mmCIF file of C-alpha atoms and ligand atoms in Angstrom:
data_model
loop_
_atom_site.group_PDB
_atom_site.id
_atom_site.type_symbol
_atom_site.label_atom_id
_atom_site.label_comp_id
_atom_site.label_asym_id
_atom_site.label_seq_id
_atom_site.Cartn_x
_atom_site.Cartn_y
_atom_site.Cartn_z
ATOM 1 C CA MET S 26 3.197 29.552 -3.837
ATOM 2 C CA SER S 27 3.466 25.935 -4.298
ATOM 3 C CA THR S 28 3.883 24.540 -7.460
ATOM 4 C CA SER S 29 2.754 21.516 -6.357
ATOM 5 C CA ARG S 30 -0.015 19.465 -8.154
ATOM 6 C CA PHE S 31 -1.170 17.507 -5.820
ATOM 7 C CA LYS S 32 -1.332 19.548 -2.241
ATOM 8 C CA ALA S 33 -2.277 16.082 0.295
ATOM 9 C CA VAL S 34 -0.499 12.010 -0.041
ATOM 10 C CA ILE S 35 -2.807 10.021 1.503
ATOM 11 C CA PHE S 36 -1.305 6.501 2.042
ATOM 12 C CA ASP S 37 -3.002 2.423 3.002
ATOM 13 C CA LEU S 38 -0.913 0.543 5.288
ATOM 14 C CA ASP S 39 -1.341 -2.531 5.068
ATOM 15 C CA GLY S 40 1.217 -4.153 1.646
ATOM 16 C CA VAL S 41 2.762 -0.284 1.266
ATOM 17 C CA ILE S 42 3.790 1.922 3.870
ATOM 18 C CA THR S 43 4.767 -2.655 5.732
ATOM 19 C CA ASP S 44 4.616 -6.138 5.115
ATOM 20 C CA THR S 45 1.727 -6.601 7.261
ATOM 21 C CA ALA S 46 -0.375 -7.954 4.132
ATOM 22 C CA HIS S 47 1.837 -11.436 4.686
ATOM 23 C CA TYR S 48 -0.139 -11.314 8.150
ATOM 24 C CA HIS S 49 -3.197 -10.662 7.125
ATOM 25 C CA TYR S 50 -3.097 -13.529 3.888
ATOM 26 C CA LEU S 51 -1.026 -16.235 7.256
ATOM 27 C CA ALA S 52 -3.724 -15.534 9.068
ATOM 28 C CA TRP S 53 -6.814 -15.526 7.013
ATOM 29 C CA LYS S 54 -5.131 -18.562 5.504
ATOM 30 C CA ARG S 55 -5.395 -20.460 8.417
ATOM 31 C CA MET S 56 -8.864 -19.999 9.530
ATOM 32 C CA ALA S 57 -10.121 -20.948 5.204
ATOM 33 C CA GLU S 58 -8.518 -24.190 6.027
ATOM 34 C CA GLN S 59 -10.089 -25.032 9.212
ATOM 35 C CA GLN S 60 -13.068 -24.348 7.337
ATOM 36 C CA GLY S 61 -11.707 -26.226 4.762
ATOM 37 C CA VAL S 62 -11.574 -23.615 2.268
ATOM 38 C CA TYR S 63 -9.275 -23.673 -0.038
ATOM 39 C CA PHE S 64 -7.088 -20.682 0.214
ATOM 40 C CA ASP S 65 -3.917 -19.182 -2.436
ATOM 41 C CA HIS S 66 -2.860 -15.432 -3.184
ATOM 42 C CA ALA S 67 -5.242 -15.135 -6.025
ATOM 43 C CA PHE S 68 -8.150 -15.492 -3.595
ATOM 44 C CA ASN S 69 -5.503 -13.611 -0.841
ATOM 45 C CA GLU S 70 -5.418 -10.255 -3.997
ATOM 46 C CA GLN S 71 -9.707 -10.247 -3.182
ATOM 47 C CA LEU S 72 -9.399 -9.720 -0.167
ATOM 48 C CA LYS S 73 -6.157 -7.258 0.224
ATOM 49 C CA GLY S 74 -8.355 -3.783 1.623
ATOM 50 C CA ILE S 75 -11.542 -5.203 2.506
ATOM 51 C CA ASP S 76 -12.557 -4.768 6.361
ATOM 52 C CA ARG S 77 -12.530 -7.830 8.486
ATOM 53 C CA MET S 78 -15.958 -9.079 8.847
ATOM 54 C CA GLY S 79 -15.551 -8.755 4.222
ATOM 55 C CA SER S 80 -12.665 -10.874 4.397
ATOM 56 C CA LEU S 81 -14.701 -13.409 5.953
ATOM 57 C CA GLU S 82 -17.614 -12.415 4.192
ATOM 58 C CA LEU S 83 -16.030 -14.154 1.202
ATOM 59 C CA ILE S 84 -14.198 -17.096 2.694
ATOM 60 C CA LEU S 85 -16.779 -18.146 3.747
ATOM 61 C CA ALA S 86 -18.876 -18.285 0.853
ATOM 62 C CA ALA S 87 -17.217 -20.746 -0.893
ATOM 63 C CA ALA S 88 -17.269 -23.623 2.741
ATOM 64 C CA GLY S 89 -20.515 -24.908 1.354
ATOM 65 C CA ARG S 90 -22.210 -23.699 4.423
ATOM 66 C CA LEU S 91 -24.453 -21.220 6.490
ATOM 67 C CA TYR S 92 -22.870 -19.350 9.247
ATOM 68 C CA THR S 93 -25.134 -18.108 11.848
ATOM 69 C CA LEU S 94 -23.997 -14.288 12.970
ATOM 70 C CA GLU S 95 -22.652 -14.831 16.475
ATOM 71 C CA GLU S 96 -19.498 -18.219 14.400
ATOM 72 C CA LYS S 97 -18.930 -15.539 11.946
ATOM 73 C CA LEU S 98 -18.032 -13.075 15.185
ATOM 74 C CA ALA S 99 -16.150 -15.967 16.325
ATOM 75 C CA LEU S 100 -13.751 -16.811 13.227
ATOM 76 C CA ALA S 101 -12.865 -13.316 13.219
ATOM 77 C CA ASP S 102 -12.320 -12.254 16.983
ATOM 78 C CA SER S 103 -9.552 -15.565 16.014
ATOM 79 C CA LYS S 104 -8.375 -14.322 13.367
ATOM 80 C CA ASN S 105 -8.103 -10.950 14.353
ATOM 81 C CA LEU S 106 -5.625 -12.688 17.340
ATOM 82 C CA HIS S 107 -3.639 -14.539 15.459
ATOM 83 C CA TYR S 108 -2.841 -11.536 13.674
ATOM 84 C CA GLN S 109 -1.645 -9.781 16.590
ATOM 85 C CA GLU S 110 0.687 -12.610 17.497
ATOM 86 C CA LEU S 111 2.346 -12.311 13.968
ATOM 87 C CA ILE S 112 2.939 -8.505 14.520
ATOM 88 C CA THR S 113 3.515 -8.289 18.415
ATOM 89 C CA GLY S 114 7.594 -8.068 17.112
ATOM 90 C CA MET S 115 6.633 -5.667 14.290
ATOM 91 C CA THR S 116 9.502 -2.558 14.790
ATOM 92 C CA ALA S 117 10.857 -0.164 13.181
ATOM 93 C CA ALA S 118 12.721 -2.826 11.196
ATOM 94 C CA ASP S 119 9.555 -4.073 9.184
ATOM 95 C CA LEU S 120 9.110 -0.078 7.478
ATOM 96 C CA LEU S 121 9.277 -1.520 3.653
ATOM 97 C CA PRO S 122 12.320 0.079 1.593
ATOM 98 C CA GLY S 123 12.077 4.033 0.434
ATOM 99 C CA ALA S 124 8.650 4.321 2.730
ATOM 100 C CA VAL S 125 10.014 6.580 5.188
ATOM 101 C CA ALA S 126 11.874 8.740 3.186
ATOM 102 C CA ALA S 127 8.492 9.217 0.945
ATOM 103 C CA LEU S 128 6.961 10.193 3.913
ATOM 104 C CA ASP S 129 9.781 12.275 3.853
ATOM 105 C CA ALA S 130 10.308 13.726 0.647
ATOM 106 C CA VAL S 131 6.310 14.315 1.138
ATOM 107 C CA ARG S 132 6.955 16.698 3.809
ATOM 108 C CA ALA S 133 9.355 18.094 2.977
ATOM 109 C CA ALA S 134 7.420 19.158 -0.680
ATOM 110 C CA GLY S 135 4.924 21.095 2.095
ATOM 111 C CA LEU S 136 2.185 18.741 1.453
ATOM 112 C CA LYS S 137 0.025 17.395 3.719
ATOM 113 C CA ILE S 138 0.196 13.560 4.808
ATOM 114 C CA GLY S 139 -3.638 11.107 5.605
ATOM 115 C CA LEU S 140 -3.165 7.446 6.182
ATOM 116 C CA ALA S 141 -6.054 5.901 4.556
ATOM 117 C CA SER S 142 -6.068 2.395 6.562
ATOM 118 C CA VAL S 143 -9.386 -0.058 7.412
ATOM 119 C CA SER S 144 -6.993 -1.722 9.856
ATOM 120 C CA LYS S 145 -8.620 -1.228 12.829
ATOM 121 C CA ASN S 146 -4.825 -2.578 14.206
ATOM 122 C CA ALA S 147 -3.561 0.621 12.236
ATOM 123 C CA PHE S 148 -2.807 3.089 14.864
ATOM 124 C CA THR S 149 -1.187 -0.391 16.013
ATOM 125 C CA VAL S 150 1.118 -0.532 13.779
ATOM 126 C CA LEU S 151 2.107 2.469 13.553
ATOM 127 C CA ASP S 152 2.968 2.582 16.636
ATOM 128 C CA ARG S 153 5.264 -0.134 16.917
ATOM 129 C CA LEU S 154 6.934 0.835 13.708
ATOM 130 C CA GLY S 155 7.247 5.087 15.421
ATOM 131 C CA ILE S 156 6.215 6.930 12.127
ATOM 132 C CA ARG S 157 2.502 8.060 14.186
ATOM 133 C CA ASP S 158 4.441 11.508 13.951
ATOM 134 C CA LYS S 159 5.139 11.373 9.861
ATOM 135 C CA PHE S 160 0.979 12.040 9.862
ATOM 136 C CA ASP S 161 -1.090 15.015 9.885
ATOM 137 C CA TYR S 162 -4.487 12.869 10.343
ATOM 138 C CA VAL S 163 -4.399 9.181 10.680
ATOM 139 C CA VAL S 164 -8.332 7.837 9.778
ATOM 140 C CA ASP S 165 -10.548 5.354 12.422
ATOM 141 C CA ALA S 166 -10.981 2.905 10.636
ATOM 142 C CA ALA S 167 -13.798 2.236 13.260
ATOM 143 C CA LEU S 168 -15.501 6.281 11.944
ATOM 144 C CA ILE S 169 -15.668 4.476 8.081
ATOM 145 C CA ALA S 170 -19.353 2.618 7.713
ATOM 146 C CA ARG S 171 -18.567 2.181 3.631
ATOM 147 C CA GLY S 172 -14.790 -0.194 3.347
ATOM 148 C CA LYS S 173 -12.625 -0.394 -0.167
ATOM 149 C CA PRO S 174 -13.613 -0.164 -2.874
ATOM 150 C CA ASP S 175 -15.609 2.367 -1.385
ATOM 151 C CA PRO S 176 -14.050 6.360 -1.978
ATOM 152 C CA GLU S 177 -15.181 7.196 1.962
ATOM 153 C CA ILE S 178 -11.952 6.095 4.052
ATOM 154 C CA PHE S 179 -10.008 8.570 0.897
ATOM 155 C CA LEU S 180 -12.800 11.032 0.536
ATOM 156 C CA LYS S 181 -12.441 11.316 5.477
ATOM 157 C CA ALA S 182 -8.626 11.771 4.709
ATOM 158 C CA ALA S 183 -9.469 14.577 2.163
ATOM 159 C CA SER S 184 -11.229 16.338 4.563
ATOM 160 C CA GLU S 185 -9.894 16.211 7.816
ATOM 161 C CA LEU S 186 -6.809 16.971 5.419
ATOM 162 C CA GLY S 187 -8.599 20.039 4.303
ATOM 163 C CA VAL S 188 -7.044 18.954 0.824
ATOM 164 C CA ALA S 189 -10.139 19.012 -1.978
ATOM 165 C CA PRO S 190 -10.181 15.348 -3.436
ATOM 166 C CA ALA S 191 -8.955 16.717 -6.807
ATOM 167 C CA ASP S 192 -6.121 18.013 -5.086
ATOM 168 C CA CYS S 193 -5.373 14.259 -4.067
ATOM 169 C CA LEU S 194 -2.768 11.451 -4.453
ATOM 170 C CA GLY S 195 -3.908 8.638 -3.361
ATOM 171 C CA VAL S 196 -1.365 5.451 -2.338
ATOM 172 C CA GLU S 197 -2.761 1.507 -2.646
ATOM 173 C CA ASP S 198 -1.219 -1.874 -3.250
ATOM 174 C CA ALA S 199 -5.172 -3.192 -2.918
ATOM 175 C CA VAL S 200 -7.592 -3.179 -6.662
ATOM 176 C CA ALA S 201 -10.522 -2.011 -3.953
ATOM 177 C CA GLY S 202 -8.689 0.682 -2.395
ATOM 178 C CA VAL S 203 -6.849 1.725 -6.085
ATOM 179 C CA ALA S 204 -10.946 1.630 -7.058
ATOM 180 C CA ALA S 205 -11.840 3.700 -3.832
ATOM 181 C CA ILE S 206 -8.801 6.073 -4.562
ATOM 182 C CA LYS S 207 -10.645 6.967 -8.742
ATOM 183 C CA ALA S 208 -14.356 6.709 -6.541
ATOM 184 C CA ALA S 209 -12.867 9.653 -4.688
ATOM 185 C CA GLY S 210 -11.497 11.592 -7.175
ATOM 186 C CA MET S 211 -8.000 11.033 -6.835
ATOM 187 C CA PHE S 212 -5.101 10.423 -8.294
ATOM 188 C CA ALA S 213 -4.082 6.605 -7.947
ATOM 189 C CA LEU S 214 -0.321 5.609 -7.896
ATOM 190 C CA GLY S 215 -0.765 2.092 -6.966
ATOM 191 C CA VAL S 216 2.242 -0.205 -5.280
ATOM 192 C CA GLY S 217 2.544 -4.009 -7.133
ATOM 193 C CA LEU S 218 2.317 -5.516 -10.243
ATOM 194 C CA VAL S 219 0.435 -2.581 -13.560
ATOM 195 C CA SER S 220 -0.873 -6.119 -14.216
ATOM 196 C CA VAL S 221 -3.237 -6.253 -11.089
ATOM 197 C CA LEU S 222 -3.544 -2.429 -10.019
ATOM 198 C CA THR S 223 -5.086 -1.565 -13.475
ATOM 199 C CA GLN S 224 -7.072 1.219 -12.588
ATOM 200 C CA ALA S 225 -4.037 3.129 -11.712
ATOM 201 C CA ASP S 226 -2.686 5.576 -13.332
ATOM 202 C CA LEU S 227 0.967 5.108 -12.063
ATOM 203 C CA VAL S 228 2.434 1.277 -10.744
ATOM 204 C CA ILE S 229 5.470 1.605 -9.121
ATOM 205 C CA ALA S 230 6.676 -1.740 -7.914
ATOM 206 C CA GLY S 231 7.383 0.261 -4.228
ATOM 207 C CA LEU S 232 8.149 3.154 -2.158
ATOM 208 C CA ASP S 233 11.334 2.994 -3.144
ATOM 209 C CA GLY S 234 10.062 4.115 -6.258
ATOM 210 C CA PHE S 235 8.427 6.632 -4.906
ATOM 211 C CA ASP S 236 9.306 10.110 -6.486
ATOM 212 C CA LEU S 237 6.643 12.824 -6.836
ATOM 213 C CA ALA S 238 8.911 14.864 -9.329
ATOM 214 C CA VAL S 239 7.917 11.873 -11.616
ATOM 215 C CA LEU S 240 3.999 12.005 -10.232
ATOM 216 C CA GLN S 241 3.920 15.841 -10.879
ATOM 217 C CA GLN S 242 4.706 14.814 -14.476
ATOM 218 C CA VAL S 243 2.195 11.848 -15.089
ATOM 219 C CA PRO S 244 -1.867 12.118 -16.522
ATOM 220 C CA VAL S 245 -4.301 11.293 -14.595
ATOM 221 C CA ARG S 246 -6.428 8.484 -16.200
ATOM 222 C CA LEU S 247 -9.734 8.563 -17.635
ATOM 223 C CA GLN S 248 -12.476 6.226 -15.398
ATOM 224 C CA THR S 249 -13.527 3.812 -18.990
ATOM 225 C CA PRO S 250 -17.351 3.872 -18.404
ATOM 226 C CA ALA S 251 -18.787 0.462 -17.625
ATOM 227 C CA ALA S 252 -19.276 -1.406 -20.779
HETATM 228 C C1 BG6 I 11 -6.971 -3.475 5.063
HETATM 229 C C2 BG6 I 11 -6.277 -4.753 4.917
HETATM 230 O O1 BG6 I 11 -5.449 -2.895 5.317
HETATM 231 O O2 BG6 I 11 -7.233 -3.835 6.264
HETATM 232 C C3 BG6 I 11 -6.984 -6.728 5.270
HETATM 233 O O3 BG6 I 11 -5.786 -4.866 3.853
HETATM 234 C C4 BG6 I 11 -7.168 -6.718 6.094
HETATM 235 O O4 BG6 I 11 -5.909 -7.314 4.683
HETATM 236 C C5 BG6 I 11 -8.180 -5.318 5.880
HETATM 237 O O5 BG6 I 11 -7.982 -7.283 6.583
HETATM 238 C C6 BG6 I 11 -8.706 -5.518 8.359
HETATM 239 O O6 BG6 I 11 -7.233 -4.963 8.571
HETATM 240 P P1 BG6 I 11 -8.826 -5.416 10.239
HETATM 241 O O7 BG6 I 11 -6.465 -5.514 11.259
HETATM 242 O O8 BG6 I 11 -8.828 -4.529 10.643
HETATM 243 O O9 BG6 I 11 -8.187 -7.015 10.710
HETATM 244 MG MG1 MG I 12 -3.025 -2.234 1.255
#
């Protein structure tokens, strides 16, 4: 009988397992600046975990003019092409420190492993990293109607893994992603800064600090009701 408090761990991809968050940043920055929008890391923080069109809308809202749907689709395509160029040379060397060890530790503990990324490039990135077969289930972002912070993608992963949300641990680097995990009723492990991921139950700097034994002991934070 498993004594684990969790039955599944559901990982985000970009910024957790590999540093594609930086490539998304570079591609959005070029597009934003071409539209006359000032773009820095603080702006980018709001875009982490947000799907492609949602991110584009946030940038264009700062552009000071309206865009037609055709223009928006063209801009989203050009950002995506630039992003795809940036990830062309990715290999297993681009796995963040501790990522494979974390996946292997979860597997060794007998827990299910899911991936919940809203990126439509997630399968390509997993294949370049050579880790697709480490997951029991990878959500296809094309099937998700509502992006993070909506809990849909984490609930979909849990349901496909056959695990109740309360028995899942979600791992995220984005504010919107942590909010999605909490809205799904899961334990949220933030990867990044405590000062940014304020809703997380626990925050670690990177997956090299992932320790299932420690996670078993951390109490779940109760959601603070809106004032
Ligand atoms: C998320 C990233 O994982 O995927 C976002 O955090 C990105 O920055 C989003 O915009 C969508 O990715 P894609 O590859 O479908 O444009
Ligand atoms: Mg992310």
